[in-house]
Amino acid sequence: MSVSDYIPVIGLEIHSELLTKSKVFCTCSAEFGGERNTRCCPVCSGMPGTLPVINQTAVEYAVRAGYALGCSINKFSVFDRKNYFYPDLPKAYQISQMPLPLCINGVVPIDYEENGEKKHKEIRINRIHLEEDAGKLIHDDLNGVSLCDYNRCGVPLIEIVTEPDFRTAEEVVAYLEWLRETLQYLGVSDCKMQEGSLRCDVNLSVRPAGSDTLGTRTELKNLSSFKAIRRAIYYEARRQIERLEAGGRVVQETRRWDENKDASYPMRSKEDAQDYRYFPEPDLPPLE
Ligand code: ADP
Ligand code: MG
Ligand code: ZN
């Protein structure tokens, strides 16, 4: 087979920070930036004995995004703890939503041009859930240390997960442009990629044209612009096809895009995938 005998299959996971004044479970400012560790309190820095209280506006913004993406709103949704140990997460768990997210089953129409031809297509949305952001690590290579800034801990996020409905980079960019414009118009997020208020992970596999079984996918991270997303999709589709053509197989793994090298590198494989030990958040009632 040749390169043109394969079709890429792509699904997106988008994180978008909500434009609320305060954080999702405490009253600290959710504004971007600020002197390091000045926008934190015992709740968002994970002190024992503190309790989260849900920010009503964050819920309203997530629901607003859900309606705009054609989702059904779950009148009953539940928060869960996603457990992992990393210095950017002082509680050692992130409050998120797993089996019962706020919004499900959406659809987004996209219009775009491909080779001078006008195209239309619908992208299915699997879910939108509400969660909290983690802090930021600042790597000081000069002194060989990493510093933690917890200002971003607890900033409200929505995660928007699509079905694997994209086939080209053009479709992905059309969807992202629509999504950015829509979330900005709704006042839900400012969607600034350079400030991290819109972040996109790309899941990509390839399969022979005509096949309807999904191939093994990789997940691409560290994509900081639409241009990087486009380049990373071309690169990854090509890499997977060349591998299959050479008689090899695609390894399920997370890969990091390196903008300067115009290439992606393995970060972690499926085998070292973490078990997040999800369980219902005992400190927050279900959201009705
Ligand atoms: P995880 O929780 O492990 O990241 P999900 O099943 O939630 O896995 O899928 C995450 C994203 O990957 C979704 O956007 C989905 O559409 C996409 N995806 C899943 N399987 C494939 C595949 N074989 N090829 C391309 N994308 C895929
Ligand atoms: Mg994922
Ligand atoms: Zn706080």
Tab-separated table of N, CA and C in Angstrom, residues 95-192:
chain	number	residue	atom	x	y	z
A	95	ILE	N	-10.199	17.245	41.416
A	95	ILE	CA	-11.644	17.026	41.398
A	95	ILE	C	-12.112	17.169	39.953
A	96	SER	N	-12.722	16.090	39.448
A	96	SER	CA	-13.144	16.020	38.053
A	96	SER	C	-14.499	15.307	38.005
A	97	GLN	N	-14.897	14.879	36.834
A	97	GLN	CA	-16.142	14.105	36.722
A	97	GLN	C	-15.858	12.918	35.818
A	98	MET	N	-16.213	11.726	36.243
A	98	MET	CA	-15.924	10.566	35.404
A	98	MET	C	-17.198	9.931	34.833
A	99	PRO	N	-17.941	9.108	35.601
A	99	PRO	CA	-19.064	8.431	34.935
A	99	PRO	C	-20.262	9.334	34.646
A	100	LEU	N	-20.449	10.384	35.421
A	100	LEU	CA	-21.628	11.246	35.227
A	100	LEU	C	-21.222	12.699	35.019
A	101	PRO	N	-20.756	13.043	33.801
A	101	PRO	CA	-20.345	14.423	33.523
A	101	PRO	C	-21.546	15.339	33.342
A	102	LEU	N	-21.296	16.649	33.332
A	102	LEU	CA	-22.362	17.637	33.215
A	102	LEU	C	-23.071	17.582	31.852
A	103	CYS	N	-22.314	17.395	30.775
A	103	CYS	CA	-22.886	17.435	29.420
A	103	CYS	C	-22.447	16.213	28.618
A	104	ILE	N	-23.376	15.674	27.828
A	104	ILE	CA	-23.041	14.497	26.996
A	104	ILE	C	-23.667	14.614	25.603
A	105	ASN	N	-23.142	13.791	24.684
A	105	ASN	CA	-23.769	13.564	23.358
A	105	ASN	C	-24.076	14.834	22.568
A	106	GLY	N	-23.059	15.623	22.273
A	106	GLY	CA	-23.275	16.821	21.468
A	106	GLY	C	-22.962	16.595	20.008
A	107	VAL	N	-23.155	17.644	19.236
A	107	VAL	CA	-22.758	17.605	17.835
A	107	VAL	C	-22.425	19.014	17.373
A	108	VAL	N	-21.309	19.129	16.646
A	108	VAL	CA	-20.845	20.428	16.168
A	108	VAL	C	-20.700	20.379	14.646
A	109	PRO	N	-21.442	21.255	13.928
A	109	PRO	CA	-21.259	21.297	12.476
A	109	PRO	C	-20.038	22.116	12.118
A	110	ILE	N	-19.223	21.641	11.200
A	110	ILE	CA	-18.069	22.448	10.760
A	110	ILE	C	-18.118	22.666	9.247
A	111	ASP	N	-17.733	23.871	8.861
A	111	ASP	CA	-17.627	24.239	7.444
A	111	ASP	C	-16.206	24.663	7.179
A	112	TYR	N	-15.635	24.156	6.117
A	112	TYR	CA	-14.233	24.484	5.834
A	112	TYR	C	-13.956	24.252	4.360
A	113	GLU	N	-12.758	24.662	3.966
A	113	GLU	CA	-12.364	24.480	2.573
A	113	GLU	C	-11.211	23.517	2.485
A	114	GLU	N	-11.302	22.589	1.528
A	114	GLU	CA	-10.201	21.654	1.340
A	114	GLU	C	-9.882	21.610	-0.146
A	115	ASN	N	-8.664	21.900	-0.516
A	115	ASN	CA	-8.244	21.969	-1.928
A	115	ASN	C	-9.217	22.818	-2.751
A	116	GLY	N	-9.585	23.986	-2.170
A	116	GLY	CA	-10.464	24.916	-2.885
A	116	GLY	C	-11.928	24.502	-2.918
A	117	GLU	N	-12.255	23.370	-2.276
A	117	GLU	CA	-13.639	22.883	-2.292
A	117	GLU	C	-14.295	23.153	-0.940
A	118	LYS	N	-15.562	23.616	-0.940
A	118	LYS	CA	-16.285	23.855	0.317
A	118	LYS	C	-16.807	22.527	0.863
A	119	LYS	N	-16.564	22.296	2.181
A	119	LYS	CA	-16.990	21.030	2.780
A	119	LYS	C	-17.809	21.303	4.045
A	120	HIS	N	-18.667	20.353	4.376
A	120	HIS	CA	-19.477	20.435	5.589
A	120	HIS	C	-19.459	19.070	6.266
A	121	LYS	N	-19.442	19.089	7.592
A	121	LYS	CA	-19.381	17.816	8.299
A	121	LYS	C	-19.830	18.020	9.742
A	122	GLU	N	-20.272	16.956	10.383
A	122	GLU	CA	-20.661	17.051	11.795
A	122	GLU	C	-19.711	16.248	12.666
A	123	ILE	N	-19.280	16.864	13.762
A	123	ILE	CA	-18.379	16.217	14.719
A	123	ILE	C	-19.188	15.901	15.972
A	124	ARG	N	-19.161	14.639	16.396
A	124	ARG	CA	-19.902	14.268	17.612
A	124	ARG	C	-19.073	14.580	18.865
A	125	ILE	N	-19.747	15.123	19.861
A	125	ILE	CA	-19.102	15.408	21.150
A	125	ILE	C	-19.489	14.295	22.111
A	126	ASN	N	-18.506	13.654	22.693
A	126	ASN	CA	-18.771	12.573	23.636
A	126	ASN	C	-19.235	13.116	24.989
A	127	ARG	N	-18.541	14.136	25.497
A	127	ARG	CA	-18.850	14.658	26.829
A	127	ARG	C	-18.181	16.008	27.076
A	128	ILE	N	-18.743	16.774	28.010
A	128	ILE	CA	-18.032	17.931	28.578
A	128	ILE	C	-18.121	17.775	30.080
A	129	HIS	N	-16.999	17.758	30.755
A	129	HIS	CA	-17.076	17.708	32.210
A	129	HIS	C	-16.352	18.893	32.829
A	130	LEU	N	-16.726	19.155	34.081
A	130	LEU	CA	-16.177	20.284	34.831
A	130	LEU	C	-15.104	19.751	35.765
A	131	GLU	N	-13.973	20.444	35.834
A	131	GLU	CA	-12.894	20.014	36.725
A	131	GLU	C	-12.048	21.215	37.141
A	132	GLU	N	-11.012	20.971	37.912
A	132	GLU	CA	-10.145	22.073	38.360
A	132	GLU	C	-8.783	21.950	37.688
A	133	ASP	N	-8.149	23.099	37.456
A	133	ASP	CA	-6.813	23.096	36.875
A	133	ASP	C	-5.775	22.787	37.958
A	134	ALA	N	-4.589	22.417	37.541
A	134	ALA	CA	-3.468	22.184	38.465
A	134	ALA	C	-2.574	23.423	38.476
A	135	GLY	N	-1.562	23.435	39.333
A	135	GLY	CA	-0.609	24.546	39.373
A	135	GLY	C	0.377	24.461	38.220
A	136	LYS	N	1.429	25.267	38.341
A	136	LYS	CA	2.396	25.352	37.251
A	136	LYS	C	3.783	25.141	37.823
A	137	LEU	N	4.607	24.357	37.140
A	137	LEU	CA	5.992	24.198	37.572
A	137	LEU	C	6.866	25.108	36.727
A	138	ILE	N	7.775	25.804	37.394
A	138	ILE	CA	8.704	26.672	36.673
A	138	ILE	C	10.084	26.044	36.799
A	139	HIS	N	10.598	25.593	35.654
A	139	HIS	CA	11.885	24.879	35.679
A	139	HIS	C	13.016	25.887	35.520
A	140	ASP	N	13.826	25.993	36.552
A	140	ASP	CA	14.938	26.929	36.566
A	140	ASP	C	16.203	26.128	36.250
A	141	ASP	N	16.544	26.060	34.955
A	141	ASP	CA	17.669	25.233	34.523
A	141	ASP	C	19.000	25.783	35.035
A	142	LEU	N	19.057	27.097	35.237
A	142	LEU	CA	20.284	27.736	35.686
A	142	LEU	C	20.699	27.187	37.048
A	143	ASN	N	19.709	27.094	37.970
A	143	ASN	CA	20.003	26.608	39.314
A	143	ASN	C	19.639	25.133	39.507
A	144	GLY	N	19.131	24.508	38.460
A	144	GLY	CA	18.802	23.084	38.530
A	144	GLY	C	17.670	22.764	39.488
A	145	VAL	N	16.695	23.674	39.600
A	145	VAL	CA	15.559	23.401	40.485
A	145	VAL	C	14.248	23.664	39.747
A	146	SER	N	13.164	23.109	40.292
A	146	SER	CA	11.833	23.421	39.788
A	146	SER	C	11.043	24.074	40.900
A	147	LEU	N	10.342	25.140	40.557
A	147	LEU	CA	9.551	25.882	41.545
A	147	LEU	C	8.071	25.664	41.264
A	148	CYS	N	7.255	25.698	42.321
A	148	CYS	CA	5.816	25.489	42.154
A	148	CYS	C	5.082	26.808	42.317
A	149	ASP	N	4.212	27.104	41.370
A	149	ASP	CA	3.315	28.251	41.485
A	149	ASP	C	1.887	27.711	41.507
A	150	TYR	N	1.211	27.918	42.637
A	150	TYR	CA	-0.123	27.330	42.806
A	150	TYR	C	-1.258	28.287	42.455
A	151	ASN	N	-0.940	29.451	41.869
A	151	ASN	CA	-2.009	30.391	41.496
A	151	ASN	C	-3.073	29.751	40.594
A	152	ARG	N	-2.648	28.851	39.719
A	152	ARG	CA	-3.590	28.252	38.767
A	152	ARG	C	-4.380	27.073	39.366
A	153	CYS	N	-3.953	26.576	40.527
A	153	CYS	CA	-4.665	25.467	41.183
A	153	CYS	C	-6.106	25.850	41.453
A	154	GLY	N	-7.035	25.056	40.965
A	154	GLY	CA	-8.441	25.317	41.267
A	154	GLY	C	-9.113	26.281	40.310
A	155	VAL	N	-8.413	26.730	39.279
A	155	VAL	CA	-9.094	27.518	38.238
A	155	VAL	C	-10.044	26.565	37.503
A	156	PRO	N	-11.307	26.984	37.275
A	156	PRO	CA	-12.246	26.051	36.644
A	156	PRO	C	-11.884	25.745	35.194
A	157	LEU	N	-12.058	24.475	34.849
A	157	LEU	CA	-11.786	23.996	33.488
A	157	LEU	C	-12.980	23.210	32.995
A	158	ILE	N	-13.244	23.288	31.695
A	158	ILE	CA	-14.078	22.251	31.104
A	158	ILE	C	-13.182	21.402	30.213
A	159	GLU	N	-13.442	20.100	30.195
A	159	GLU	CA	-12.784	19.225	29.226
A	159	GLU	C	-13.833	18.777	28.221
A	160	ILE	N	-13.562	19.043	26.957
A	160	ILE	CA	-14.494	18.711	25.877
A	160	ILE	C	-13.886	17.562	25.078
A	161	VAL	N	-14.549	16.423	25.058
A	161	VAL	CA	-14.002	15.237	24.385
A	161	VAL	C	-14.843	14.917	23.147
A	162	THR	N	-14.202	14.850	21.987
A	162	THR	CA	-14.947	14.506	20.767
A	162	THR	C	-14.867	13.007	20.496
A	163	GLU	N	-15.771	12.509	19.684
A	163	GLU	CA	-15.630	11.162	19.124
A	163	GLU	C	-14.515	11.226	18.070
A	164	PRO	N	-13.959	10.085	17.668
A	164	PRO	CA	-12.860	10.114	16.676
A	164	PRO	C	-13.397	10.368	15.265
A	165	ASP	N	-13.928	11.568	15.028
A	165	ASP	CA	-14.652	11.874	13.795
A	165	ASP	C	-13.850	12.698	12.787
A	166	PHE	N	-12.663	13.161	13.167
A	166	PHE	CA	-11.863	13.979	12.231
A	166	PHE	C	-11.005	13.076	11.351
A	167	ARG	N	-10.819	13.507	10.105
A	167	ARG	CA	-9.967	12.737	9.191
A	167	ARG	C	-8.765	13.534	8.692
A	168	THR	N	-8.824	14.860	8.820
A	168	THR	CA	-7.720	15.694	8.315
A	168	THR	C	-7.408	16.827	9.303
A	169	ALA	N	-6.218	17.390	9.149
A	169	ALA	CA	-5.816	18.550	9.955
A	169	ALA	C	-6.722	19.739	9.669
A	170	GLU	N	-7.205	19.857	8.435
A	170	GLU	CA	-8.090	20.975	8.065
A	170	GLU	C	-9.394	20.900	8.872
A	171	GLU	N	-9.940	19.683	9.026
A	171	GLU	CA	-11.164	19.519	9.820
A	171	GLU	C	-10.910	19.890	11.284
A	172	VAL	N	-9.769	19.468	11.796
A	172	VAL	CA	-9.433	19.758	13.196
A	172	VAL	C	-9.328	21.267	13.421
A	173	VAL	N	-8.638	21.950	12.525
A	173	VAL	CA	-8.460	23.394	12.687
A	173	VAL	C	-9.799	24.126	12.527
A	174	ALA	N	-10.641	23.659	11.606
A	174	ALA	CA	-11.965	24.277	11.434
A	174	ALA	C	-12.777	24.150	12.725
A	175	TYR	N	-12.727	22.979	13.342
A	175	TYR	CA	-13.447	22.753	14.605
A	175	TYR	C	-12.887	23.653	15.713
A	176	LEU	N	-11.562	23.736	15.804
A	176	LEU	CA	-10.939	24.543	16.858
A	176	LEU	C	-11.254	26.026	16.680
A	177	GLU	N	-11.267	26.478	15.436
A	177	GLU	CA	-11.596	27.891	15.189
A	177	GLU	C	-13.044	28.164	15.588
A	178	TRP	N	-13.936	27.246	15.226
A	178	TRP	CA	-15.350	27.387	15.599
A	178	TRP	C	-15.493	27.388	17.129
A	179	LEU	N	-14.776	26.464	17.769
A	179	LEU	CA	-14.888	26.316	19.223
A	179	LEU	C	-14.367	27.565	19.936
A	180	ARG	N	-13.217	28.065	19.498
A	180	ARG	CA	-12.635	29.261	20.118
A	180	ARG	C	-13.582	30.452	19.980
A	181	GLU	N	-14.082	30.662	18.763
A	181	GLU	CA	-14.994	31.777	18.514
A	181	GLU	C	-16.265	31.657	19.369
A	182	THR	N	-16.778	30.432	19.473
A	182	THR	CA	-18.022	30.192	20.205
A	182	THR	C	-17.835	30.410	21.708
A	183	LEU	N	-16.775	29.846	22.269
A	183	LEU	CA	-16.552	29.993	23.714
A	183	LEU	C	-16.253	31.451	24.065
A	184	GLN	N	-15.542	32.152	23.179
A	184	GLN	CA	-15.276	33.581	23.413
A	184	GLN	C	-16.569	34.381	23.327
A	185	TYR	N	-17.389	34.099	22.327
A	185	TYR	CA	-18.657	34.811	22.148
A	185	TYR	C	-19.565	34.620	23.360
A	186	LEU	N	-19.579	33.401	23.887
A	186	LEU	CA	-20.422	33.102	25.051
A	186	LEU	C	-19.874	33.709	26.339
A	187	GLY	N	-18.632	34.183	26.292
A	187	GLY	CA	-18.002	34.731	27.496
A	187	GLY	C	-17.572	33.648	28.471
A	188	VAL	N	-17.482	32.413	27.974
A	188	VAL	CA	-17.184	31.267	28.823
A	188	VAL	C	-15.673	31.113	29.037
A	189	SER	N	-14.890	31.450	28.015
A	189	SER	CA	-13.431	31.323	28.094
A	189	SER	C	-12.802	32.337	27.154
A	190	ASP	N	-11.568	32.808	27.491
A	190	ASP	CA	-10.913	33.701	26.522
A	190	ASP	C	-10.088	32.907	25.506
A	191	CYS	N	-9.911	31.602	25.756
A	191	CYS	CA	-9.278	30.694	24.785
A	191	CYS	C	-7.940	31.206	24.269
A	192	LYS	N	-7.069	31.645	25.194
A	192	LYS	CA	-5.738	32.093	24.763
A	192	LYS	C	-4.767	30.921	24.865
